[in-house]
XYZ file of C-alpha atoms in Angstrom:
576
model
C 0.035 -0.058 -0.049
C 1.094 3.529 -0.734
C 0.410 6.688 1.115
C 1.779 10.212 1.764
C 3.848 10.520 5.142
C 6.191 13.241 6.752
C 9.927 12.277 6.572
C 9.633 11.976 10.546
C 6.584 9.827 10.375
C 8.301 7.445 7.580
C 11.339 7.115 9.925
C 8.800 5.817 12.575
C 7.047 3.613 10.027
C 10.528 2.192 9.023
C 11.530 1.461 12.473
C 8.253 -0.417 12.931
C 8.672 -2.342 9.652
C 12.429 -3.165 10.570
C 11.113 -5.054 13.943
C 12.340 -2.189 16.318
C 10.995 -3.061 19.857
C 12.825 -0.179 21.745
C 12.929 3.397 20.760
C 14.301 6.197 22.874
C 14.774 10.030 22.493
C 14.888 13.457 23.857
C 12.496 16.099 21.939
C 14.157 18.622 19.665
C 13.064 20.133 16.538
C 13.181 18.891 13.707
C 13.436 15.489 15.313
C 10.539 15.463 17.736
C 7.769 13.837 15.752
C 9.814 10.692 15.078
C 9.228 9.456 18.528
C 5.733 10.715 18.825
C 4.926 8.688 15.802
C 6.765 5.676 17.167
C 4.831 6.010 20.278
C 1.770 5.066 18.130
C 3.113 1.553 17.334
C 2.072 -0.750 20.303
C 4.852 -3.222 19.320
C 7.417 -0.704 20.211
C 8.464 0.429 23.739
C 9.191 4.228 23.424
C 10.072 6.721 25.902
C 11.310 10.285 26.371
C 14.649 10.258 28.382
C 15.740 13.130 30.505
C 18.527 13.973 28.002
C 20.266 12.595 24.916
C 23.179 11.122 26.654
C 20.671 9.051 28.782
C 18.878 8.139 25.605
C 21.859 6.947 23.786
C 23.136 4.874 26.906
C 19.522 3.312 27.118
C 19.532 2.496 23.381
C 23.185 0.997 23.654
C 22.027 -1.109 26.737
C 18.960 -2.236 24.773
C 20.954 -3.243 21.638
C 23.438 -5.050 23.764
C 20.758 -6.977 25.286
C 19.765 -8.162 22.077
C 16.962 -5.924 20.773
C 16.790 -3.876 17.426
C 16.835 -0.135 18.991
C 16.489 3.165 17.823
C 17.475 6.572 19.406
C 16.472 10.020 18.111
C 17.809 13.670 18.606
C 18.360 16.899 16.840
C 21.975 17.750 15.905
C 22.790 19.709 19.000
C 21.623 16.596 20.950
C 24.349 14.667 19.495
C 26.718 16.936 21.460
C 25.224 15.820 24.601
C 25.313 11.971 23.548
C 28.762 12.336 22.213
C 30.280 10.646 25.012
C 28.648 7.145 24.851
C 28.405 7.428 21.090
C 31.988 7.327 20.394
C 32.667 4.230 22.446
C 29.674 2.667 21.047
C 31.524 2.428 17.828
C 34.147 0.444 19.745
C 31.909 -2.096 21.375
C 29.533 -2.595 18.634
C 25.872 -3.679 19.090
C 24.303 -7.219 19.366
C 20.790 -6.182 18.310
C 20.753 -3.542 15.545
C 21.367 0.049 16.759
C 20.200 2.969 14.688
C 20.806 6.861 15.514
C 18.460 9.259 13.963
C 19.859 12.881 13.803
C 18.195 15.966 12.537
C 20.257 18.880 11.246
C 18.814 22.270 10.800
C 20.276 24.185 7.808
C 19.239 27.648 8.078
C 18.563 27.410 12.079
C 14.911 27.444 11.836
C 14.580 26.240 15.734
C 18.138 26.011 16.658
C 21.091 27.911 18.212
C 23.677 26.742 15.618
C 23.973 25.013 12.154
C 26.385 22.059 12.855
C 26.763 19.254 10.436
C 26.311 15.838 11.993
C 28.218 14.233 9.123
C 31.497 15.221 11.098
C 30.192 13.252 14.073
C 29.963 10.147 11.543
C 33.594 10.766 10.633
C 34.854 11.509 13.936
C 33.104 8.596 15.645
C 33.737 6.053 12.957
C 29.985 5.279 12.602
C 28.427 4.653 9.159
C 25.673 7.237 8.083
C 22.955 7.140 5.567
C 20.923 10.132 4.391
C 17.597 9.764 2.742
C 16.316 12.435 -0.062
C 12.497 11.813 0.683
C 10.119 10.161 2.828
C 10.227 6.844 1.038
C 13.826 6.704 1.406
C 13.681 7.664 4.979
C 11.398 4.497 5.533
C 13.414 2.019 3.373
C 16.788 3.449 4.662
C 15.621 2.743 8.247
C 15.404 -1.040 7.318
C 18.735 -0.966 5.490
C 20.391 0.745 8.338
C 19.418 -2.195 10.780
C 20.706 -4.652 8.209
C 24.098 -2.756 8.169
C 24.200 -2.294 11.903
C 23.916 -6.002 12.312
C 26.107 -7.202 9.448
C 29.088 -4.956 10.466
C 28.443 -4.814 14.269
C 28.122 -1.085 14.618
C 25.598 1.595 15.221
C 24.594 3.417 12.088
C 23.626 6.993 11.758
C 20.225 8.208 9.814
C 20.873 11.906 8.941
C 17.830 14.036 8.285
C 17.477 17.664 7.783
C 14.399 20.014 8.229
C 13.287 19.600 4.797
C 13.136 15.959 4.720
C 11.713 15.657 8.374
C 8.984 18.020 7.967
C 8.132 17.529 4.029
C 5.652 14.884 2.810
C 5.837 12.500 0.055
C 4.689 9.115 -1.150
C 5.885 5.829 0.684
C 5.349 2.215 0.146
C 4.111 0.437 3.241
C 5.119 -3.237 3.965
C 4.503 -5.673 6.702
C 6.447 -5.720 9.786
C 9.365 -7.772 10.024
C 9.488 -10.313 13.071
C 12.877 -10.131 14.605
C 13.613 -12.339 17.649
C 15.734 -10.933 20.352
C 19.400 -11.876 19.732
C 21.011 -14.172 22.712
C 22.872 -12.108 25.233
C 26.293 -13.279 26.152
C 28.698 -11.829 28.673
C 31.613 -10.618 26.692
C 34.049 -8.181 28.710
C 36.454 -7.994 25.816
C 33.725 -6.754 23.555
C 31.691 -4.530 26.005
C 34.108 -3.281 28.892
C 35.998 -0.670 27.208
C 39.141 -0.421 29.577
C 42.397 0.434 27.820
C 43.442 -3.438 27.634
C 40.378 -4.194 25.600
C 39.814 -0.566 23.911
C 43.124 -0.720 22.018
C 42.501 -3.866 20.019
C 38.795 -2.603 19.345
C 40.291 0.408 17.539
C 41.872 -1.718 14.971
C 38.630 -3.686 14.619
C 36.827 -0.242 14.116
C 39.282 0.898 11.453
C 38.965 -2.479 9.611
C 35.181 -2.337 9.834
C 35.279 1.060 8.226
C 37.755 0.486 5.406
C 35.832 -2.669 4.661
C 32.475 -0.586 4.597
C 34.193 2.148 2.365
C 35.162 -0.675 -0.045
C 31.501 -2.304 0.042
C 29.805 0.940 -0.345
C 30.510 1.061 -3.935
C 28.429 -2.082 -4.283
C 25.480 -0.656 -2.362
C 23.487 0.182 -5.375
C 20.451 0.398 -3.295
C 21.811 3.388 -1.459
C 24.522 4.987 -3.761
C 22.885 5.371 -7.236
C 24.365 6.666 -10.466
C 22.289 8.540 -13.206
C 24.391 8.693 -16.262
C 22.916 11.285 -18.956
C 24.827 14.161 -20.282
C 28.257 13.724 -19.303
C 29.479 17.374 -19.884
C 28.278 18.123 -16.258
C 28.357 15.546 -13.389
C 27.029 16.301 -9.926
C 27.756 14.379 -6.700
C 25.014 15.139 -4.046
C 22.748 13.715 -1.420
C 19.760 14.320 0.651
C 17.278 17.141 -0.189
C 19.928 19.081 -2.484
C 19.322 15.961 -4.833
C 15.738 16.971 -5.250
C 16.893 20.593 -6.364
C 19.524 19.130 -8.707
C 16.880 17.135 -10.336
C 14.580 19.885 -10.751
C 17.000 22.310 -12.175
C 19.302 19.960 -14.144
C 17.186 16.647 -15.259
C 19.759 16.005 -18.029
C 22.769 16.019 -16.023
C 24.785 12.915 -14.757
C 24.070 12.579 -10.985
C 25.714 10.335 -8.257
C 23.434 10.413 -5.425
C 24.817 9.183 -2.243
C 22.609 7.470 0.119
C 25.654 6.426 2.275
C 27.274 9.794 3.165
C 29.926 8.078 5.402
C 32.168 6.233 4.487
C 32.104 7.470 0.978
C 32.184 4.895 -1.964
C 35.769 5.814 -3.313
C 35.721 3.329 -6.272
C 32.311 4.494 -7.261
C 33.150 8.222 -7.285
C 36.389 7.847 -8.978
C 34.641 5.687 -11.870
C 31.821 8.505 -11.931
C 34.412 11.276 -12.168
C 36.216 9.661 -14.841
C 33.123 9.844 -16.958
C 32.019 13.550 -16.849
C 33.910 16.552 -18.196
C 33.105 18.884 -15.012
C 32.093 17.609 -11.630
C 30.160 19.475 -9.066
C 29.493 18.715 -5.266
C 26.317 20.012 -4.068
C 26.019 19.498 -0.271
C 24.397 21.854 2.251
C 26.472 22.951 5.087
C 30.158 21.773 5.476
C 32.381 20.642 2.638
C 32.270 16.925 3.986
C 32.381 15.172 0.549
C 34.305 17.923 -1.357
C 37.356 17.883 1.028
C 37.497 13.996 0.913
C 37.101 13.940 -2.732
C 39.666 16.459 -3.324
C 42.074 14.727 -1.216
C 41.979 11.788 -3.563
C 43.121 14.045 -6.368
C 39.603 14.440 -8.079
C 38.850 17.958 -9.358
C 35.629 19.395 -8.217
C 33.719 22.492 -8.101
C 32.071 23.039 -4.771
C 32.025 25.693 -1.981
C 33.805 28.224 -4.329
C 30.359 28.723 -5.781
C 28.146 27.471 -3.048
C 28.009 28.449 0.674
C 28.210 26.628 4.059
C 25.357 28.746 5.365
C 21.692 27.825 5.378
C 19.473 25.783 3.098
C 20.021 25.485 -0.525
C 17.132 25.865 -3.284
C 16.657 25.274 -6.754
C 17.250 28.736 -7.684
C 20.488 28.705 -5.998
C 21.573 25.879 -8.054
C 20.373 27.429 -11.258
C 22.168 30.485 -10.576
C 25.683 29.116 -9.357
C 25.791 26.161 -11.921
C 23.954 27.302 -14.935
C 25.208 30.836 -14.404
C 21.576 32.162 -14.865
C 20.540 35.608 -13.773
C 17.277 34.780 -12.233
C 14.455 37.416 -12.353
C 12.912 36.864 -9.140
C 10.123 38.775 -7.650
C 10.829 40.390 -4.346
C 9.048 38.735 -1.506
C 6.062 40.496 -0.404
C 6.805 42.768 2.743
C 4.695 41.568 5.616
C 4.366 43.301 9.053
C 7.196 42.221 11.275
C 6.459 39.389 13.656
C 9.421 39.299 16.276
C 9.593 36.278 18.481
C 7.289 36.869 21.349
C 5.874 34.813 24.438
C 2.274 33.791 24.127
C -0.492 35.611 25.630
C -0.850 34.096 29.007
C 2.692 32.650 29.115
C 3.812 32.626 32.968
C 7.426 33.511 31.981
C 6.346 37.083 31.163
C 5.655 38.011 34.678
C 9.245 36.850 35.823
C 10.722 38.804 33.050
C 9.023 41.831 33.908
C 10.093 41.906 37.541
C 13.774 40.918 36.586
C 13.785 44.204 34.252
C 12.161 46.259 37.098
C 14.839 45.202 39.533
C 17.549 45.577 36.848
C 18.765 42.040 37.268
C 20.568 40.256 34.519
C 20.058 36.565 33.741
C 21.910 33.755 32.165
C 19.353 32.092 30.047
C 18.747 28.571 28.504
C 17.107 26.698 25.715
C 13.326 26.918 25.520
C 10.469 29.040 25.442
C 12.163 31.682 27.870
C 14.556 32.774 25.052
C 11.374 34.440 23.419
C 11.778 36.960 26.480
C 15.276 38.235 25.247
C 13.859 40.965 23.074
C 12.223 44.357 24.004
C 10.199 45.204 25.924
C 11.131 42.526 28.255
C 14.850 42.044 27.482
C 14.909 39.201 30.064
C 18.073 37.346 29.417
C 21.519 38.291 28.768
C 22.915 34.791 27.266
C 21.511 31.651 25.643
C 24.100 29.140 24.401
C 23.120 25.504 25.360
C 20.829 23.168 27.433
C 21.768 23.583 31.107
C 24.091 26.811 30.460
C 21.489 28.979 32.317
C 22.778 27.352 35.480
C 26.411 26.613 35.045
C 27.169 29.881 33.349
C 25.595 31.791 36.148
C 28.366 30.197 38.350
C 31.101 31.220 35.934
C 29.734 34.898 36.304
C 29.991 34.765 39.790
C 33.599 33.154 40.065
C 34.787 35.852 37.423
C 33.086 38.935 39.041
C 32.677 38.112 42.719
C 29.720 37.622 45.109
C 28.529 41.311 45.251
C 28.201 41.330 41.411
C 26.166 38.084 41.196
C 23.569 39.717 43.646
C 22.270 41.523 40.419
C 22.038 38.396 38.431
C 20.061 35.118 38.257
C 20.036 31.820 36.092
C 16.975 31.039 34.239
C 16.170 27.388 33.343
C 12.914 25.589 32.600
C 11.563 22.372 34.211
C 12.395 20.063 31.393
C 15.760 21.761 30.707
C 16.603 21.674 34.416
C 16.117 17.783 34.454
C 17.943 17.577 31.136
C 21.187 19.278 32.136
C 20.832 21.881 34.857
C 20.998 19.648 38.039
C 24.618 19.088 37.497
C 25.053 22.997 37.280
C 23.183 23.479 40.382
C 25.387 20.775 42.354
C 28.454 22.661 41.101
C 27.008 25.942 42.513
C 26.694 24.126 45.860
C 29.872 22.079 45.631
C 32.062 25.097 44.941
C 30.632 27.299 47.442
C 28.538 29.632 45.211
C 25.897 31.934 46.250
C 23.966 32.380 42.991
C 20.367 32.282 42.608
C 18.736 29.938 39.916
C 15.200 30.264 38.733
C 13.385 27.338 37.490
C 10.339 28.281 35.402
C 8.147 25.395 35.728
C 5.356 25.392 33.197
C 4.543 21.680 33.528
C 5.814 20.612 30.144
C 8.593 20.654 27.537
C 6.993 23.760 25.826
C 9.139 24.906 22.927
C 9.115 21.470 21.046
C 5.341 21.006 21.375
C 4.358 19.872 24.843
C 6.197 16.705 25.494
C 6.189 15.157 29.002
C 9.086 15.096 31.055
C 9.726 13.844 34.485
C 8.186 16.760 36.440
C 4.719 16.267 34.609
C 3.745 12.986 36.090
C 3.187 11.329 32.811
C 5.408 9.533 30.272
C 5.373 9.482 26.402
C 2.675 6.947 26.358
C 0.429 9.112 28.644
C 0.638 6.845 31.487
C 0.865 8.196 35.188
C 4.150 8.080 36.526
C 5.895 9.396 39.977
C 6.471 13.256 39.698
C 10.028 14.446 40.191
C 9.686 17.007 43.205
C 11.829 19.882 42.185
C 11.786 21.329 45.614
C 12.862 18.110 47.249
C 15.452 17.516 44.629
C 17.140 21.212 45.032
C 17.106 20.513 48.924
C 18.708 17.252 48.465
C 21.807 18.797 46.420
C 22.313 21.179 49.324
C 20.090 24.348 48.560
C 18.795 25.331 51.839
C 16.360 28.193 50.481
C 14.079 27.042 47.779
C 10.825 28.849 47.372
C 7.935 28.595 45.134
C 6.391 31.722 43.725
C 3.234 32.425 41.441
C 4.580 34.159 38.397
C 1.431 36.021 37.791
C 1.988 37.985 41.180
C 4.804 40.339 40.544
C 4.826 41.734 44.061
C 5.520 38.086 45.441
C 7.991 37.390 42.768
C 9.921 40.731 43.716
C 9.994 40.074 47.167
C 11.549 36.584 46.656
C 14.068 37.884 44.150
C 15.205 40.780 46.580
C 15.699 38.380 49.255
C 17.179 35.397 47.642
C 19.716 37.181 45.645
C 20.813 39.111 48.753
C 21.611 35.906 50.514
C 25.294 34.630 51.147
C 24.541 31.330 49.941
C 22.739 29.563 47.114
C 19.052 29.524 46.321
C 16.591 28.371 44.095
C 13.228 30.248 43.156
C 10.662 27.862 41.471
C 8.194 29.991 39.402
C 5.276 27.283 38.967
C 2.422 27.896 36.766
C 1.364 25.605 33.759
C 1.788 26.763 30.029
C -1.248 28.502 28.920
C -1.435 26.373 25.970
C -1.736 23.008 27.929
C -5.546 23.281 28.926
C -7.455 23.861 25.842
C -10.789 23.486 27.412
C -10.266 26.104 30.079
C -12.734 28.935 29.904
C -11.153 32.269 29.300
C -12.480 35.753 30.003
C -10.693 38.538 27.994
C -10.053 41.751 29.819
C -10.658 45.156 28.563
C -9.298 48.709 29.203
C -11.515 51.161 30.677
C -10.733 54.157 28.658
C -12.226 56.581 31.182
C -9.791 55.277 33.841
C -6.768 54.841 31.558
C -3.974 57.481 31.900
C -2.015 56.177 28.948
C 0.968 55.787 31.127
C 2.137 52.667 29.116
C 2.988 50.462 32.194
C 0.872 47.717 30.702
C 2.948 47.806 27.406
C 6.058 46.881 29.397
C 4.877 43.204 29.947
C 5.326 42.711 26.262
C 1.715 41.014 25.939
C 0.783 40.678 22.054
C -2.985 41.036 23.300
C -2.177 44.739 24.505
C -2.070 47.036 21.667
C -2.412 50.946 20.834
C -4.969 52.031 18.339
C -5.846 55.659 17.572
C -3.939 56.994 20.620
C -5.667 54.416 22.949
C -4.487 51.507 24.626
C -6.916 48.461 23.897
C -6.901 44.624 24.546
C -7.379 42.477 21.618
C -10.062 39.994 22.779
C -9.116 37.431 20.230
C -5.827 37.209 21.900
C -6.409 37.879 25.416
C -6.664 34.859 27.712
C -7.460 36.745 30.890
C -4.287 35.908 32.707
C -4.628 39.045 34.942
C -0.849 39.891 34.814
C -1.532 43.205 33.276
C -4.100 44.104 35.912
C -1.283 43.619 38.539
C 1.001 46.284 36.627
C -1.427 48.784 36.059
C -1.291 51.451 38.797
C -4.751 52.994 37.856
C -7.068 49.800 37.972
C -7.705 50.692 34.367
C -7.966 47.075 33.087
C -11.145 45.182 33.906
C -12.646 41.938 33.466
C -15.015 41.339 30.530
C -18.106 39.453 30.531
């Protein structure tokens, strides 16, 4: 049967058809939907792990125990998982293990634009890259075959366009794969130097063999010989752009992007007059092929930044000057917190008190811009806690009393806990704010250990953040309502002036969680309003100016009442 699927959905289907029984992940756009779709298959155990390193370790344990296993994450998540990842190539697997990583060229929802193919090279792990949804499905099954045949984890690399685009896929029945027997083997699975040194030799032989065999993987690496004046080596979604613009060119499409099929590439290069490399992000293919003495044209006409397009290829290779219409000018839509977001009240008070904040990855980054201007930094998951400690050690105790660290509930569990331990262990006095909105908000409301439910929606024990913070040595932990600015202000003044570390937990659920909640919009009483603009300082998109008056857009207002707490004249009232 054929149907239309998202790339991420097809990856999940491929895992199902491949006989996967364990799937692990930490959510992160553009990879999140993979595991959400996987959770729909009752034959597969699926879970959100606290972070990508834990997910990778769970997956490795499952594979060693004999199950076909997949683990999914976005590209920056691979950084977190890198420790077990690099050694997993040494131990090898038992049941097949496939690692799905989704890169984000153009940074639609990411803090950087790294290329996961570097990880495949550095960790000595083969990598496949599909060019549409049907390949996403079939490559998953092929990846498990390679994983078990060569005793290695295998990467599947996706990019945003493949993850979030739809195309036709061919569905098949699920393969029944029995658990492989588990046998204790410390030479294979205990990576102390005594056993790791010979395993490195095995890894090198494996990759050399794969590089040789890759030239025969005609289901992955395909040659389309047509006009030999121009040859193009490409992979992934750029292949689609190449075919759209240059349907008559000869193309070598690489489905296995590491290791490269050297013999196949040399043979293809010998048959074309001019050879181009079309690859998004880094010159991974180009540098290797040039090192083999093959003349190619690549990044001298293309960029390492952002997504490619059919227009770009038409301009850069065919030299056409395209007459493109300018994009329609639309009203600016700066990133902004949602109406009713509980984070807004925190940022309002921080700005009022002129307190700086080291921020973190999540919805709270949306408070960085005016008028809230709530955070000074945003680098990585957990950085909002650890970087705060660095600021304190660089500038001293008095300086840090005008700073806090901002982290969300899910992110605190992901990698903020260790930063808090570091503050206590190394005699810091910093104040950390955990913005607990009862969900993993930015990636689409996934559950986490603080929500009381797992990926399957089952009730599970709730991680008690207050008890956890006290357990690591924080004596002053207080919970505040972010919709009560005065309460937040008192807590901030007291905790930031302590001579010991403290934690403030701002607890209120994400406004978007309860869609059945009755919401009564507010309105501005124009007779009472003095137009002092205090309500504009909270940056709520529902509060607007029109014809010189301040009004509340009742289509956006959710009646959170934060604005009523900051209006000094009581001019904002409840509607009916």
